[in-house]
Amino acid sequence: EGFSVYESESLSEGLIQAGSVKPDLIILDLMLPGMDGETICKKLREMNVTTPILILTARDEVDTKVDLLLSGADDYLVKPFEIPELMVKQKLYQL
């Protein structure tokens, strides 16, 4: 689709990239080793990262979605998903 994608191998690398690369959108999986995506989302917002954050999650409970949005996420996408669904999400942020 013409996007440049940066992947992070670790939490620290991802936090550094989010602050230095200044991506147009952060796609953050909720289930990560070492620290969950919700905590990472909070840390990004504490670092004043204003980039929209799209959380990927297999959890679709309303409470989970509300907690994620209150933690600083801009949106979420429930796994499994299809690429056209992701493309619609990115259009919301005019990328």
PDB file of C-alpha atoms in Angstrom:
ATOM      1  CA  GLU A   1       0.000   0.000   0.000  1.00  0.00           C
ATOM      2  CA  GLY A   2       3.031   2.301  -0.138  1.00  0.00           C
ATOM      3  CA  PHE A   3       3.640   2.662   3.603  1.00  0.00           C
ATOM      4  CA  SER A   4       7.040   2.618   5.269  1.00  0.00           C
ATOM      5  CA  VAL A   5       6.912   0.199   8.176  1.00  0.00           C
ATOM      6  CA  TYR A   6       9.210   0.117  11.185  1.00  0.00           C
ATOM      7  CA  GLU A   7       9.211  -2.914  13.449  1.00  0.00           C
ATOM      8  CA  SER A   8      10.609  -3.103  16.947  1.00  0.00           C
ATOM      9  CA  GLU A   9      12.264  -6.150  18.420  1.00  0.00           C
ATOM     10  CA  SER A  10      11.978  -4.899  21.990  1.00  0.00           C
ATOM     11  CA  LEU A  11      10.038  -2.550  24.203  1.00  0.00           C
ATOM     12  CA  SER A  12      12.926  -0.120  24.560  1.00  0.00           C
ATOM     13  CA  GLU A  13      13.532  -0.046  20.805  1.00  0.00           C
ATOM     14  CA  GLY A  14       9.836   0.600  20.159  1.00  0.00           C
ATOM     15  CA  LEU A  15       9.684   3.459  22.641  1.00  0.00           C
ATOM     16  CA  ILE A  16      12.788   5.040  21.110  1.00  0.00           C
ATOM     17  CA  GLN A  17      11.400   4.690  17.592  1.00  0.00           C
ATOM     18  CA  ALA A  18       8.045   6.150  18.581  1.00  0.00           C
ATOM     19  CA  GLY A  19       9.774   9.218  19.984  1.00  0.00           C
ATOM     20  CA  SER A  20      12.418   9.684  17.300  1.00  0.00           C
ATOM     21  CA  VAL A  21      11.009   8.359  14.009  1.00  0.00           C
ATOM     22  CA  LYS A  22       7.685  10.213  14.495  1.00  0.00           C
ATOM     23  CA  PRO A  23       5.497   7.679  12.664  1.00  0.00           C
ATOM     24  CA  ASP A  24       2.099   8.622  11.264  1.00  0.00           C
ATOM     25  CA  LEU A  25       0.448   5.723  13.087  1.00  0.00           C
ATOM     26  CA  ILE A  26       1.537   3.281  15.782  1.00  0.00           C
ATOM     27  CA  ILE A  27       0.055  -0.197  15.483  1.00  0.00           C
ATOM     28  CA  LEU A  28       0.518  -1.804  18.872  1.00  0.00           C
ATOM     29  CA  ASP A  29      -0.304  -5.405  19.718  1.00  0.00           C
ATOM     30  CA  LEU A  30      -1.904  -5.790  23.124  1.00  0.00           C
ATOM     31  CA  MET A  31      -0.196  -9.077  23.981  1.00  0.00           C
ATOM     32  CA  LEU A  32       3.560  -8.510  24.027  1.00  0.00           C
ATOM     33  CA  PRO A  33       6.332 -10.220  25.976  1.00  0.00           C
ATOM     34  CA  GLY A  34       7.627  -8.241  28.915  1.00  0.00           C
ATOM     35  CA  MET A  35       4.925  -5.581  28.996  1.00  0.00           C
ATOM     36  CA  ASP A  36       1.364  -5.442  27.741  1.00  0.00           C
ATOM     37  CA  GLY A  37       0.269  -3.042  25.024  1.00  0.00           C
ATOM     38  CA  GLU A  38      -1.959  -1.059  27.369  1.00  0.00           C
ATOM     39  CA  THR A  39       1.015  -0.195  29.601  1.00  0.00           C
ATOM     40  CA  ILE A  40       3.129   0.687  26.560  1.00  0.00           C
ATOM     41  CA  CYS A  41       0.319   2.923  25.311  1.00  0.00           C
ATOM     42  CA  LYS A  42       0.274   4.747  28.660  1.00  0.00           C
ATOM     43  CA  LYS A  43       4.069   5.135  28.558  1.00  0.00           C
ATOM     44  CA  LEU A  44       3.926   6.596  25.046  1.00  0.00           C
ATOM     45  CA  ARG A  45       1.367   9.159  26.164  1.00  0.00           C
ATOM     46  CA  GLU A  46       3.498   9.967  29.239  1.00  0.00           C
ATOM     47  CA  MET A  47       6.380  10.621  26.791  1.00  0.00           C
ATOM     48  CA  ASN A  48       4.067  13.119  25.020  1.00  0.00           C
ATOM     49  CA  VAL A  49       3.914  10.973  21.884  1.00  0.00           C
ATOM     50  CA  THR A  50       0.806  12.285  20.117  1.00  0.00           C
ATOM     51  CA  THR A  51       0.893   9.843  17.196  1.00  0.00           C
ATOM     52  CA  PRO A  52      -2.422   7.970  16.809  1.00  0.00           C
ATOM     53  CA  ILE A  53      -2.222   4.513  18.398  1.00  0.00           C
ATOM     54  CA  LEU A  54      -4.167   1.596  16.950  1.00  0.00           C
ATOM     55  CA  ILE A  55      -4.253  -1.388  19.301  1.00  0.00           C
ATOM     56  CA  LEU A  56      -4.432  -4.922  17.905  1.00  0.00           C
ATOM     57  CA  THR A  57      -6.156  -7.322  20.245  1.00  0.00           C
ATOM     58  CA  ALA A  58      -7.930 -10.649  20.281  1.00  0.00           C
ATOM     59  CA  ARG A  59      -9.982  -9.374  23.201  1.00  0.00           C
ATOM     60  CA  ASP A  60     -13.303  -7.883  22.218  1.00  0.00           C
ATOM     61  CA  GLU A  61     -14.939  -7.227  25.592  1.00  0.00           C
ATOM     62  CA  VAL A  62     -16.429  -3.758  26.002  1.00  0.00           C
ATOM     63  CA  ASP A  63     -14.489  -3.180  29.250  1.00  0.00           C
ATOM     64  CA  THR A  64     -11.217  -3.944  27.488  1.00  0.00           C
ATOM     65  CA  LYS A  65     -12.010  -1.529  24.667  1.00  0.00           C
ATOM     66  CA  VAL A  66     -12.993   1.215  27.103  1.00  0.00           C
ATOM     67  CA  ASP A  67      -9.825   0.680  29.178  1.00  0.00           C
ATOM     68  CA  LEU A  68      -7.667   0.895  26.040  1.00  0.00           C
ATOM     69  CA  LEU A  69      -9.293   4.120  24.892  1.00  0.00           C
ATOM     70  CA  LEU A  70      -8.923   5.610  28.381  1.00  0.00           C
ATOM     71  CA  SER A  71      -5.250   4.551  28.363  1.00  0.00           C
ATOM     72  CA  GLY A  72      -4.547   6.747  25.358  1.00  0.00           C
ATOM     73  CA  ALA A  73      -5.313   4.481  22.411  1.00  0.00           C
ATOM     74  CA  ASP A  74      -7.126   6.153  19.553  1.00  0.00           C
ATOM     75  CA  ASP A  75      -8.696   3.005  18.169  1.00  0.00           C
ATOM     76  CA  TYR A  76      -8.511  -0.777  18.264  1.00  0.00           C
ATOM     77  CA  LEU A  77      -8.764  -3.618  15.799  1.00  0.00           C
ATOM     78  CA  VAL A  78      -9.873  -7.064  16.910  1.00  0.00           C
ATOM     79  CA  LYS A  79      -7.812 -10.007  15.619  1.00  0.00           C
ATOM     80  CA  PRO A  80      -8.111 -11.791  13.349  1.00  0.00           C
ATOM     81  CA  PHE A  81      -8.686  -9.026  10.834  1.00  0.00           C
ATOM     82  CA  GLU A  82      -8.455  -8.584   7.087  1.00  0.00           C
ATOM     83  CA  ILE A  83      -6.199  -6.037   5.376  1.00  0.00           C
ATOM     84  CA  PRO A  84      -9.155  -4.043   3.949  1.00  0.00           C
ATOM     85  CA  GLU A  85     -10.346  -3.473   7.530  1.00  0.00           C
ATOM     86  CA  LEU A  86      -6.912  -2.128   8.473  1.00  0.00           C
ATOM     87  CA  MET A  87      -6.911   0.114   5.394  1.00  0.00           C
ATOM     88  CA  VAL A  88     -10.231   1.635   6.466  1.00  0.00           C
ATOM     89  CA  LYS A  89      -8.747   2.368   9.901  1.00  0.00           C
ATOM     90  CA  GLN A  90      -5.736   4.148   8.396  1.00  0.00           C
ATOM     91  CA  LYS A  91      -8.085   6.312   6.316  1.00  0.00           C
ATOM     92  CA  LEU A  92      -9.622   7.562   9.548  1.00  0.00           C
ATOM     93  CA  TYR A  93      -6.251   9.144  10.303  1.00  0.00           C
ATOM     94  CA  GLN A  94      -5.805  10.421   6.716  1.00  0.00           C
ATOM     95  CA  LEU A  95      -2.509   8.597   6.181  1.00  0.00           C
TER      96      LEU A  95
END
